[in-house]
XYZ file of C-alpha atoms in Angstrom:
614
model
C -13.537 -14.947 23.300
C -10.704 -17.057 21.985
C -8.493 -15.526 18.796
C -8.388 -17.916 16.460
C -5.099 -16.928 15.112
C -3.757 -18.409 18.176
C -5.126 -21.600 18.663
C -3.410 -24.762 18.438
C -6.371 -25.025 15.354
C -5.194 -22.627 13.753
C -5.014 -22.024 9.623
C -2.303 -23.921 8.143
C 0.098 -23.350 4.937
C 0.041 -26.265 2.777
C 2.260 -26.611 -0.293
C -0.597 -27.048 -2.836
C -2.030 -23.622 -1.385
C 0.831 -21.935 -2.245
C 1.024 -24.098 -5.333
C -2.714 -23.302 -6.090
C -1.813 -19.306 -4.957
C 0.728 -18.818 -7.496
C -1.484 -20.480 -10.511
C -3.880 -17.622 -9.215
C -1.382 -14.796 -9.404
C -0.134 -16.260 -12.876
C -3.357 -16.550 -14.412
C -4.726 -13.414 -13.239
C -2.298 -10.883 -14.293
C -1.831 -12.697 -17.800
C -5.588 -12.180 -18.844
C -6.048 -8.681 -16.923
C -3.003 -7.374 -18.618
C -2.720 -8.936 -22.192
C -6.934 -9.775 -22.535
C -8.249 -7.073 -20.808
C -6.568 -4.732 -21.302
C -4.872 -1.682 -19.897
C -7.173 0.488 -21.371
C -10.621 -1.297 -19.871
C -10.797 0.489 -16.868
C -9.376 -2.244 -14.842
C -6.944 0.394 -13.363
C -9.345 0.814 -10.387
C -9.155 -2.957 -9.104
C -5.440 -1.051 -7.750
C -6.421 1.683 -5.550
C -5.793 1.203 -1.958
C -3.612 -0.857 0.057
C -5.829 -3.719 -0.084
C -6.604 -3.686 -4.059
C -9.880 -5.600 -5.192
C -7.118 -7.140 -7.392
C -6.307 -9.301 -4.092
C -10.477 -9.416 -3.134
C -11.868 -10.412 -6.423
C -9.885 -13.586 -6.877
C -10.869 -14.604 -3.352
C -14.417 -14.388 -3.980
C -14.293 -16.383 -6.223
C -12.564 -18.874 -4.757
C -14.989 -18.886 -1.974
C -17.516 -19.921 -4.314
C -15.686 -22.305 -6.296
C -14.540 -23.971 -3.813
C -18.192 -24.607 -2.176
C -19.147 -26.219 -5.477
C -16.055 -28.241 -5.013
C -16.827 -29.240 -1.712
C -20.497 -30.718 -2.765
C -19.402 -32.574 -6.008
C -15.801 -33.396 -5.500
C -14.633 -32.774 -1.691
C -11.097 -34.344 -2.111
C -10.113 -31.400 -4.576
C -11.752 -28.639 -2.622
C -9.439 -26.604 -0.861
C -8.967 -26.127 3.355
C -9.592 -23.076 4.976
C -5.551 -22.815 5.276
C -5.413 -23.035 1.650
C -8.043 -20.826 0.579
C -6.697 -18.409 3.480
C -2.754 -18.926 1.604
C -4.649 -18.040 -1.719
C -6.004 -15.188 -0.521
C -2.623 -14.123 1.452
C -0.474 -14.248 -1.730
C -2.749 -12.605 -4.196
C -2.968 -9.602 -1.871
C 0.794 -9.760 -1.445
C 0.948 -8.669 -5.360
C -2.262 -6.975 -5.752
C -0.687 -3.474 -6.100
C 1.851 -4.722 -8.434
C 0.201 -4.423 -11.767
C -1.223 -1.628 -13.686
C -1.262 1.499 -11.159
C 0.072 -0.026 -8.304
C 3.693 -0.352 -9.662
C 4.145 -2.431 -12.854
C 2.588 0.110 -15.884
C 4.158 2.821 -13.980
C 7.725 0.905 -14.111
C 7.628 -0.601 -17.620
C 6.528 2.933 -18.798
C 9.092 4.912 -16.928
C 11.813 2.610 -17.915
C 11.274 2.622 -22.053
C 10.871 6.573 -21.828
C 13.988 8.546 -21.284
C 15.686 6.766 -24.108
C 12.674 7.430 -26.589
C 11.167 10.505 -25.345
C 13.719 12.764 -25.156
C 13.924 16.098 -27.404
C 15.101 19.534 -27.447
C 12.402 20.919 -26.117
C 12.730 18.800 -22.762
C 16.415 18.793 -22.426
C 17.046 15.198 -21.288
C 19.676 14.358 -23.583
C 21.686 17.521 -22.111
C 20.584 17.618 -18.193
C 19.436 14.173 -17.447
C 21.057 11.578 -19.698
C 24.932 11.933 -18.472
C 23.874 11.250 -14.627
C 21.446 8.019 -15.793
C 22.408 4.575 -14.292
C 21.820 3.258 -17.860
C 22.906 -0.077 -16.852
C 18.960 -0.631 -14.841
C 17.516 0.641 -17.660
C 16.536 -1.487 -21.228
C 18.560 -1.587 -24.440
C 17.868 2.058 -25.891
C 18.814 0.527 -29.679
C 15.227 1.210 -31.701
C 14.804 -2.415 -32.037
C 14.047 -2.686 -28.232
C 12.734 0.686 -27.499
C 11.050 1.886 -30.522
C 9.606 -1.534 -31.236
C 8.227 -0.956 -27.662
C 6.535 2.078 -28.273
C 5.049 1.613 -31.616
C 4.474 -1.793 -31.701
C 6.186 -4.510 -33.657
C 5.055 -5.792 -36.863
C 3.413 -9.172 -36.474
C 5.163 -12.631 -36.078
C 8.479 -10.770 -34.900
C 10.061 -12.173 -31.646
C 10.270 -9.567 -28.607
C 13.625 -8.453 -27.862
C 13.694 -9.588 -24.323
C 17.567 -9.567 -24.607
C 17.195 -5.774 -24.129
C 15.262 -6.554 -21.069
C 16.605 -9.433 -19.392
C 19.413 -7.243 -17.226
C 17.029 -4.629 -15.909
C 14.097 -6.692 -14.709
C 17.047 -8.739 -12.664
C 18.249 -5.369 -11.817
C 15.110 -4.197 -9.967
C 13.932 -7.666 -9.356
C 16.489 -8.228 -7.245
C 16.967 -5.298 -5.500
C 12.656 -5.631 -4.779
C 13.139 -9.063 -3.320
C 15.676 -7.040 -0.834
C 13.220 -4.779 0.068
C 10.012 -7.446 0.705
C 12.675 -9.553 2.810
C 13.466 -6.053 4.899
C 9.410 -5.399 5.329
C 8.571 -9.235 6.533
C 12.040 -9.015 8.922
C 10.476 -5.963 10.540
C 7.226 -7.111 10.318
C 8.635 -10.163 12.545
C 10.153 -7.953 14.880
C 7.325 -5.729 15.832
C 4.268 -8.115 15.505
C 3.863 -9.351 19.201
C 4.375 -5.590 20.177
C 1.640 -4.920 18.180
C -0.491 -7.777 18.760
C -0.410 -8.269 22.470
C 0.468 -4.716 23.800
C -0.518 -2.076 21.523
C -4.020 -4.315 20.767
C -4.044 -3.633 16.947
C -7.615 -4.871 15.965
C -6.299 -6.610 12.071
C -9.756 -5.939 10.821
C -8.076 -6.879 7.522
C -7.207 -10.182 8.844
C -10.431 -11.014 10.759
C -12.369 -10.553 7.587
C -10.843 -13.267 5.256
C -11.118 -15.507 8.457
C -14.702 -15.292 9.397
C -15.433 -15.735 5.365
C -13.734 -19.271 5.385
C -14.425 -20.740 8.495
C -16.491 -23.606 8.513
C -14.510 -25.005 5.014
C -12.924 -27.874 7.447
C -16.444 -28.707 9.167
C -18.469 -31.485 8.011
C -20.763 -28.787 5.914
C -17.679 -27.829 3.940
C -18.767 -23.770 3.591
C -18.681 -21.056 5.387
C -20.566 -20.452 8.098
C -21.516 -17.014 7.677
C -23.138 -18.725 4.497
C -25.834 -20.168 6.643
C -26.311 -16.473 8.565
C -29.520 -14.367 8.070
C -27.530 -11.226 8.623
C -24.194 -11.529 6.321
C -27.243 -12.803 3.263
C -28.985 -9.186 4.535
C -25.741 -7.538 3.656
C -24.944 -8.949 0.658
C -27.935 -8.069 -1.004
C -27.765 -4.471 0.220
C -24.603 -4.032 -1.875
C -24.969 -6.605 -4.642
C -28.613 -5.618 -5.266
C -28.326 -2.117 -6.327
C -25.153 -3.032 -8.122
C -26.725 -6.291 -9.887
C -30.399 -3.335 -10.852
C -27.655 -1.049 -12.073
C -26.335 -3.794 -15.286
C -29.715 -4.190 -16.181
C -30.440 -0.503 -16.299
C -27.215 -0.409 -18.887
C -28.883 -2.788 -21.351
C -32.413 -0.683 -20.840
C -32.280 2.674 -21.758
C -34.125 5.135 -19.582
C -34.154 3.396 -16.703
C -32.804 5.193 -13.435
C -29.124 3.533 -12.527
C -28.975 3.497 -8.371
C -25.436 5.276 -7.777
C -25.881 5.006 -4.001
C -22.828 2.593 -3.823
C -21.023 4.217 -6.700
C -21.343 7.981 -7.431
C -18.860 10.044 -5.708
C -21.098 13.243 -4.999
C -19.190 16.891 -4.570
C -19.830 19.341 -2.616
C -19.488 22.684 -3.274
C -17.606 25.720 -0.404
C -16.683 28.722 -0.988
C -13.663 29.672 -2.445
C -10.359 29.322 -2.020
C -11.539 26.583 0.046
C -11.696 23.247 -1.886
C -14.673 21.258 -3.167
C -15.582 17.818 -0.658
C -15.991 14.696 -1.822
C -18.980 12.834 -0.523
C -18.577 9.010 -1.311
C -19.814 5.911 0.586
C -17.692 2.953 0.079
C -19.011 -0.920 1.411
C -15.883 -2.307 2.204
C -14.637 1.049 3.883
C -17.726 0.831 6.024
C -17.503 -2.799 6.712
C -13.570 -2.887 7.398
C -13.337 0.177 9.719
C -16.140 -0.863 12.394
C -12.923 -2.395 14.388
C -10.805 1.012 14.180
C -10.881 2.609 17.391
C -12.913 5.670 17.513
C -10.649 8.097 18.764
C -8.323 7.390 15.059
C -11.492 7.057 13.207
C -12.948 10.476 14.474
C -9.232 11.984 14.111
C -8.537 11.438 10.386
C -12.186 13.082 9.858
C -11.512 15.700 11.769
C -8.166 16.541 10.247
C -9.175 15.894 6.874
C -11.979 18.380 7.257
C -9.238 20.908 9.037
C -7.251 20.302 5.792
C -9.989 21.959 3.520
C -10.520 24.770 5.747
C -6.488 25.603 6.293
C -6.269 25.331 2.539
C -9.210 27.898 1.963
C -7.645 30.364 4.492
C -3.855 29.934 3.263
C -5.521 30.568 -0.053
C -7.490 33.936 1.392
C -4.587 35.494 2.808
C -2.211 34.424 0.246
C 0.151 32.599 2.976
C 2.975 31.005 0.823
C 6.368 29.649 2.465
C 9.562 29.835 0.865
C 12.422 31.755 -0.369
C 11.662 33.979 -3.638
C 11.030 31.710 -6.686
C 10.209 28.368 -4.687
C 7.706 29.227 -2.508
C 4.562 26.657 -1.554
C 1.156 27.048 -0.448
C -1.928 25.621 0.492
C -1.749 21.741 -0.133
C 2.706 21.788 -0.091
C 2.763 22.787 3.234
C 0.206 20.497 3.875
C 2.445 17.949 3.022
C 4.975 19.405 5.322
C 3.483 19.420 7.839
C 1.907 15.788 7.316
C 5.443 14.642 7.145
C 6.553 15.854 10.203
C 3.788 14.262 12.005
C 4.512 11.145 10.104
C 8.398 10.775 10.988
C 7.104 11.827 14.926
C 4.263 8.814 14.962
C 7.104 5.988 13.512
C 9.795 7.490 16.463
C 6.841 7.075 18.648
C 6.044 3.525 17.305
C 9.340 2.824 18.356
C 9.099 4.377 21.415
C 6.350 2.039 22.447
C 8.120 -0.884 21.490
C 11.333 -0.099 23.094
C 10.894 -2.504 25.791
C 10.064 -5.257 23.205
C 12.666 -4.333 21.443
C 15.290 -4.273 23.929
C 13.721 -8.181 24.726
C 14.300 -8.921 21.132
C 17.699 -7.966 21.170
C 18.646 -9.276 24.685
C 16.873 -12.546 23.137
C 19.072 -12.535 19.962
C 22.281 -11.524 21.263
C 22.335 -13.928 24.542
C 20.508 -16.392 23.002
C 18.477 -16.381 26.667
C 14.473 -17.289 25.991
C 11.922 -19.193 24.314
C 14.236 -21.272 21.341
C 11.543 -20.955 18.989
C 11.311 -16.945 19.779
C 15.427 -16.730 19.566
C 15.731 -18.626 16.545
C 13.302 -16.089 14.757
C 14.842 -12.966 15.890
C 17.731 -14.216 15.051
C 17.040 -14.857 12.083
C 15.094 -12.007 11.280
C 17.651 -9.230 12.687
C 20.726 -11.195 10.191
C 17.829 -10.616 7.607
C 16.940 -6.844 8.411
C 20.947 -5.737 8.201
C 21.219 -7.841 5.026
C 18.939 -6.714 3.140
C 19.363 -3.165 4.158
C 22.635 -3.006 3.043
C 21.455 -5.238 -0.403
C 19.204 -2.295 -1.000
C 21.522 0.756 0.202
C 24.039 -0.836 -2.065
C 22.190 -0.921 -4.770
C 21.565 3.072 -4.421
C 24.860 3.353 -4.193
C 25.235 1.468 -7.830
C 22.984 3.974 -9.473
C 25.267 6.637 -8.684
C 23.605 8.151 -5.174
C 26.287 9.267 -2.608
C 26.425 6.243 0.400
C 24.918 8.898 2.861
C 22.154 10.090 0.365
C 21.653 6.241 -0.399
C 21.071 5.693 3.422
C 18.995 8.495 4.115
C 16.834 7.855 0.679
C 16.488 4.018 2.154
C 15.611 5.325 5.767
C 13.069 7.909 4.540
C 11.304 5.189 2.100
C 11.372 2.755 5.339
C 9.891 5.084 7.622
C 6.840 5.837 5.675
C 6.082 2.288 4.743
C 6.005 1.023 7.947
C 4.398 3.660 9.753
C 1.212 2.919 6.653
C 1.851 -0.777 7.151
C 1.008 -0.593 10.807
C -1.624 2.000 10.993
C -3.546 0.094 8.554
C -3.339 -3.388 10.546
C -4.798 -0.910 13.432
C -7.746 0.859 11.299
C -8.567 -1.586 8.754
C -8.593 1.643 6.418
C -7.128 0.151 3.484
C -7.087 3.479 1.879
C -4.985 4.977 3.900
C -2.369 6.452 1.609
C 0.605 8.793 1.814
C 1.022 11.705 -0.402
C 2.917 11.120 -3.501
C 5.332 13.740 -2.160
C 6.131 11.876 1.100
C 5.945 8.569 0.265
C 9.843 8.189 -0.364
C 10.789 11.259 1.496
C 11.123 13.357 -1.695
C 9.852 16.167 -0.245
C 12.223 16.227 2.532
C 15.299 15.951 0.806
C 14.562 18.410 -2.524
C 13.051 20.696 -0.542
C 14.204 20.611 3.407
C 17.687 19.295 2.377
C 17.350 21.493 -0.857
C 18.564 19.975 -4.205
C 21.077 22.559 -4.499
C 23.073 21.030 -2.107
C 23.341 18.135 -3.917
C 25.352 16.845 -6.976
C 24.172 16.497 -10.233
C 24.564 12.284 -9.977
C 22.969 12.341 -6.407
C 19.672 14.216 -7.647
C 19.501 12.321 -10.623
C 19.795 9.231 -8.884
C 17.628 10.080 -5.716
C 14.892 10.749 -7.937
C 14.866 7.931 -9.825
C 14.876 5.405 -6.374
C 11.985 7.997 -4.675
C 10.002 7.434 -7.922
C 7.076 5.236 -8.747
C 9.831 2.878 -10.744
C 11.334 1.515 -7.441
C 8.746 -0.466 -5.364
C 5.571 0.910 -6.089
C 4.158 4.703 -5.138
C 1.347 5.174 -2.720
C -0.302 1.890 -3.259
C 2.569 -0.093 -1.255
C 3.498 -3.646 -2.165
C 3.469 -6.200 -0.432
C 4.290 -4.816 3.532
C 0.282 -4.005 4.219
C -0.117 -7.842 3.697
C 2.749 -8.866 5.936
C 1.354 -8.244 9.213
C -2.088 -9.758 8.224
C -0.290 -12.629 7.225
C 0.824 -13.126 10.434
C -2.250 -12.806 12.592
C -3.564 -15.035 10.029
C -0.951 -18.005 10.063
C 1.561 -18.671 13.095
C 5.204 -18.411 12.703
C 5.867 -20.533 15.499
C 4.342 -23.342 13.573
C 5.274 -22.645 9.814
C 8.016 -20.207 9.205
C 9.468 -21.972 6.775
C 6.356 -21.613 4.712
C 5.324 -18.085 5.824
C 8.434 -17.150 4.005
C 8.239 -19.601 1.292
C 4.567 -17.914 0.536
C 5.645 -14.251 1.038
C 8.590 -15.415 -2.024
C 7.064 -16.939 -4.291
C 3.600 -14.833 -4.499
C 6.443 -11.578 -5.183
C 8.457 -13.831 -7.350
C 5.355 -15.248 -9.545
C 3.339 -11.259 -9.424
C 6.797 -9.134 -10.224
C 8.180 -11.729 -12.945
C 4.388 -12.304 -14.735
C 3.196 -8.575 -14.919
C 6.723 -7.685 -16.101
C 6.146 -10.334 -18.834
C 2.376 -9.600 -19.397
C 3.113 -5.563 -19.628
C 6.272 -5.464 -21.702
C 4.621 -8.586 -24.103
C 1.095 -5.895 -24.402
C 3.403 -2.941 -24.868
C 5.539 -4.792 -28.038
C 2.023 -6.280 -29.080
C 0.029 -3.446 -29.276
C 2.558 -0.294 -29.151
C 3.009 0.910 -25.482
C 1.361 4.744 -26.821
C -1.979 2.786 -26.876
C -2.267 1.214 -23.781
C 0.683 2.385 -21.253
C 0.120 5.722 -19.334
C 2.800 7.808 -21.010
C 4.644 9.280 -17.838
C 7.264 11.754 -18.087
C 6.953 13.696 -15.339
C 9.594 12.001 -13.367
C 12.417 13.382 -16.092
C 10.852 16.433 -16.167
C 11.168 17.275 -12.116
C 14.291 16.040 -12.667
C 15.837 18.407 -15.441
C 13.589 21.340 -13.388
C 15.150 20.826 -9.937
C 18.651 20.417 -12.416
C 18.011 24.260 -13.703
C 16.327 25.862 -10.901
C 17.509 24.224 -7.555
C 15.886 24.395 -4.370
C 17.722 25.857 -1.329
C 17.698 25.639 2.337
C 14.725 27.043 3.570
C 14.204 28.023 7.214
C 9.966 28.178 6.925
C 10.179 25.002 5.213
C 11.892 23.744 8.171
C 9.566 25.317 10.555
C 6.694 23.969 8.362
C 7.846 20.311 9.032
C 8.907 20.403 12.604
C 5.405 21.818 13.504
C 3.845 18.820 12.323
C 6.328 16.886 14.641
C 5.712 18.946 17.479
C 1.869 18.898 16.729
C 1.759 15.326 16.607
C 3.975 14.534 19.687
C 1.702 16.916 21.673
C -0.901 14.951 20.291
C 0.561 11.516 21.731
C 1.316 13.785 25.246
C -2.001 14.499 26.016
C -3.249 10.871 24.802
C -1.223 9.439 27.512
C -1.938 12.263 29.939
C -5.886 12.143 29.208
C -7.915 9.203 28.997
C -10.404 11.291 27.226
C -8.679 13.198 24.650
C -10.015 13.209 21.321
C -7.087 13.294 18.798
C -5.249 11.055 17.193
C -1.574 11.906 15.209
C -2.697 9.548 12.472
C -5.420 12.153 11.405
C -3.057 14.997 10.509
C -0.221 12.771 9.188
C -3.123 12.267 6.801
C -5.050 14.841 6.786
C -4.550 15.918 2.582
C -3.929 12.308 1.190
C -6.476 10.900 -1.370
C -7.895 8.360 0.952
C -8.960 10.457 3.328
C -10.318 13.210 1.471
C -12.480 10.986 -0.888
C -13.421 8.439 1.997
C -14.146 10.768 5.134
C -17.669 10.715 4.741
C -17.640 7.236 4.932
C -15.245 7.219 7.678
C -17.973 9.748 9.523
C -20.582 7.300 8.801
C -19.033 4.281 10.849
C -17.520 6.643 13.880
C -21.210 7.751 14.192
C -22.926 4.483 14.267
C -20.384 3.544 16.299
C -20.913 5.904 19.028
C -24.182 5.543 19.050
C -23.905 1.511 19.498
C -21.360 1.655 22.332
C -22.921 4.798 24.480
C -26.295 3.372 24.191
C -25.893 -0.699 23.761
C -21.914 -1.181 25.388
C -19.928 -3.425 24.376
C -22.466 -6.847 23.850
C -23.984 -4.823 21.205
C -20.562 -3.569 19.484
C -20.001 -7.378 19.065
C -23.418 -8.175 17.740
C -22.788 -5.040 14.911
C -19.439 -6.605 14.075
């Protein structure tokens, strides 16, 4: 079957998509943040790497844009467009809110405000701050922030203007660094390693037909996409009239996260089934599919036994247990599956290089790499440097950078290949603070470097968990070709950061003077808190630590060993590099559903009736 995102046909980038994309992102953060409300429960449109933040809007577009088509077809948007719309709002859907943004804005106003003697800040943590990233701390800026300002009075964004170009600027850096790698690997993944993009192929299939002479969708004229639409929407459409009518039953089938209950010390299981996580993983392969349900039912029993026996790692007075070593041990299997990623590639790579350096091949290809590889150094250094500016040490700064890097793209790429958009790291690994306070052991470094580390392996420097921007990146290419539109591919990937970063900062800060950030803002002070801990009661070199980590490494390589020895081995190092992380532990069930059906479809209807169930 042809791929679309290869024909000569396909989707194309016009400037009044892009135009039309960053009205979306504009409009959208500005009423969800100052109308709606922080407070409203819109926190969960952020909670995977492909947010209903960037979904919603799409929808909606969709629909809008089929009313268009009947009434006024010159305004109604292409499939390109709609496809650039939907492209740039999931390029900044985990900015705002719990993604990044409320995290940032909150973490930013607090050290100067929140300090007391109680906490110690003002003795352990304020000398070693890079004060010049963070906002005016006079009390017209920061207590004005806080408690609100009295009404008519003009925000102080004088206090704010250096910081936001701080981090903006050093964000831009690192979105440039994701789409230059993004560049590099993409035909390794696309034509050798056979990522499936379910991601990409849904957004696709939902606007094709727009440039036809019906001018909708074609799975709008389908039997079996109206089928499932009403199995979700109905029970979800019952369940607002049962609100409004007291007594009457609400259908939590879609909703209700159910628990069930083992024996302790064993944790309790989350049962939840999850539509899109059903819909979007049918294209994962089974062997990754059945792995991180496996692993993430291993993880519950390891943690029970640990717990049993009392197993704890660590010298006296910073030992871990149970779900630390978890993370461990998740890490090392991480760092193994992103050298083995490269691995793979290394033949690809070597062409990409041979390509850029010679100058030898396709013109198109060697202008890209080119062009790409002057990008990757650049803004690797841009964002190194900028570590270095907050006071880190220039070999912390690259390690800090490299850790941060490895992570991100080893969750960028494994979710092009599953479709899992909740695939998540552990708040622990997901800037390599783990390794470095407790592998490296924060005793070994200086009061400036800690200080510093933490503050760029915190949720204030691009994102936490909920990554922005990268999971998009490869999509966006499967979706649109570079050959034919680079220029614009970039031009979107800009501006969509450019309009999300510089809007939420606006709408957030504006709510927080507006309303007083204590009412709205999560009040986060954790960060300053590990930090003046770690400050009085360092962490050390710890050889079970270290055996902890590289266990996971060697697990996971043997993993990858007998893949490529046995054709029908089971396991997959993706399972135990998240075996303890949110996504999988509230979303296995729903995982288990689609391996099952799955099985079932291809051992008893082959491969005919695996296309008929996509």
């Amino acid at each position: 079957m042809k791929d679309p995102t290869h024909s000569v046909d396909s989707p194309a980038i016009t400037w009044r998509g892009v135009a039309v994309g960053a009205l979306t992102i504009a409009v959208m953060f500005t009423y969800l943040i100052l109308y709606a409300g922080m407070g409203a429960g819109s926190e969960g449109y952020v909670q995977s790497q492909f947010p209903m933040m960037a979904f919603i809007p799409f929808v909606l577009w969709l629909f809008l844009n089929t009313g268009l088509a009947r009434i006024w077809p010159r305004a109604a948007l292409s499939q390109g467009e709609l496809l650039t719309v939907f492209a740039m709002v999931w390029i900044v859907g985990a900015i705002p809110q719990w993604g990044w943004m409320e995290y940032w804005v909150a973490l930013m106003a607090a050290p100067a405000y929140m300090a007391t003697p109680e906490n110690q800040w003002a003795e352990v943590v304020w000398p070693f701050m890079p004060w010049h990233v963070f906002p005016d701390s006079s009390p017209r800026v920061i207590e004005d922030f806080w408690l609100g300002q009295v009404k008519g009075t003009p925000v102080p964004w004088d206090g704010w203007y250096a910081p936001i170009g701080q981090w903006f600027g050093v964000s831009v850096a690192m979105v440039v660094f994701g789409l230059s790698l993004v560049v590099i690997f993409q035909r390794q993944w696309v034509e050798a390693e056979k990522l499936t993009f379910p991601l990409a192929r849904m957004p696709l299939d939902l606007t094709s037909g727009f440039d036809g002479p019906r001018r909708m969708p074609d799975l709008f004229r389908t039997t079996y996409f109206w089928l499932g639409f009403a199995a979700v929407f109905l029970p979800i459409f019952y369940n607002v009239g049962s609100y409004f009518t007291p007594g009457l039953p609400p259908i939590e089938f879609w909703t209700k996260a159910s628990v069930l209950e083992l024996p302790r010390p064993m944790p309790d299981l989350i049962v939840r089934v999850m539509a899109p996580v059903l819909a979007l993983t049918y294209m994962c392969p089974l062997n990754i599919l059945g792995s991180m349900v496996f692993f993430s039912l291993l993880a519950a029993v390891k943690t029970g036994l640990m717990g049993r026996v009392g197993f704890k790692v660590g010298a006296s007075g910073q030992e871990i247990a149970g779900g630390g070593i978890l993370q461990l041990e998740s890490y090392g299997a991480m760092v193994f599956i992103a050298v083995w990623s490269v691995w793979l590639a290394r033949g690809h790579l070597r062409s990409v290089w041979h390509q850029a350096r010679t100058g030898v091949g396709d013109a198109v290809d060697v202008r890209h790499y080119r062009v790409a590889l002057a990008a990757l150094v650049l803004s690797a250094v841009y964002a190194i440097g900028w570590g270095v500016s907050i006071g880190m040490s220039l070999p912390l700064a690259i390690l800090a950078f490299l850790l941060m890097s490895i992570v991100f793209f080893v969750t960028t790429k494994l979710v092009a290949a599953t479709g899992f958009s909740y695939l998540t790291p552990s708040w622990a690994n997901a800037k390599g603070q783990i390794f470095v306070t407790q592998l490296i052991g924060s005793a070994n470094l200086s009061q400036q470097d800690l200080v510093s580390f933490k503050i760029f392996s915190d949720r204030l420097f691009f994102g936490n968990i909920r990554l922005p921007v990268w999971p998009a990146l490869p999509h966006l290419l499967r979706i649109f070709q570079l050959r034919r539109q680079p220029r614009k591919i970039v031009a979107t990937v800009l501006v969509a950061f450019a309009v999300g970063f510089l809007v939420a900062a606006w709408s957030t800060i504006k709510m927080a003077y507006d309303v007083g950030a204590t009412n709205h803002l999560l009040v986060i002070i954790g960060l300053y808190d590990q930090i003046t801990n770690l400050q009085l009661n360092p962490r050390v070199v710890d050889p079970g630590k270290w055996a902890v980590w590289l266990w996971g490494f060697c697990e996971a390589a043997a993993m990858a060993f007998l893949r490529g020895r046995f054709y029908w081995f089971p396991l997959h190092p993706i399972g135990l590099a998240y075996q303890a992380t949110a996504g999988t532990s509230i979303y296995w069930f729903s995982l288990f559903l689609v391996w099952l059906a799955k099985l079932v479809i291809l051992r008893y209807g082959g491969i005919r009736a695996y296309r008929q169930g996509k």
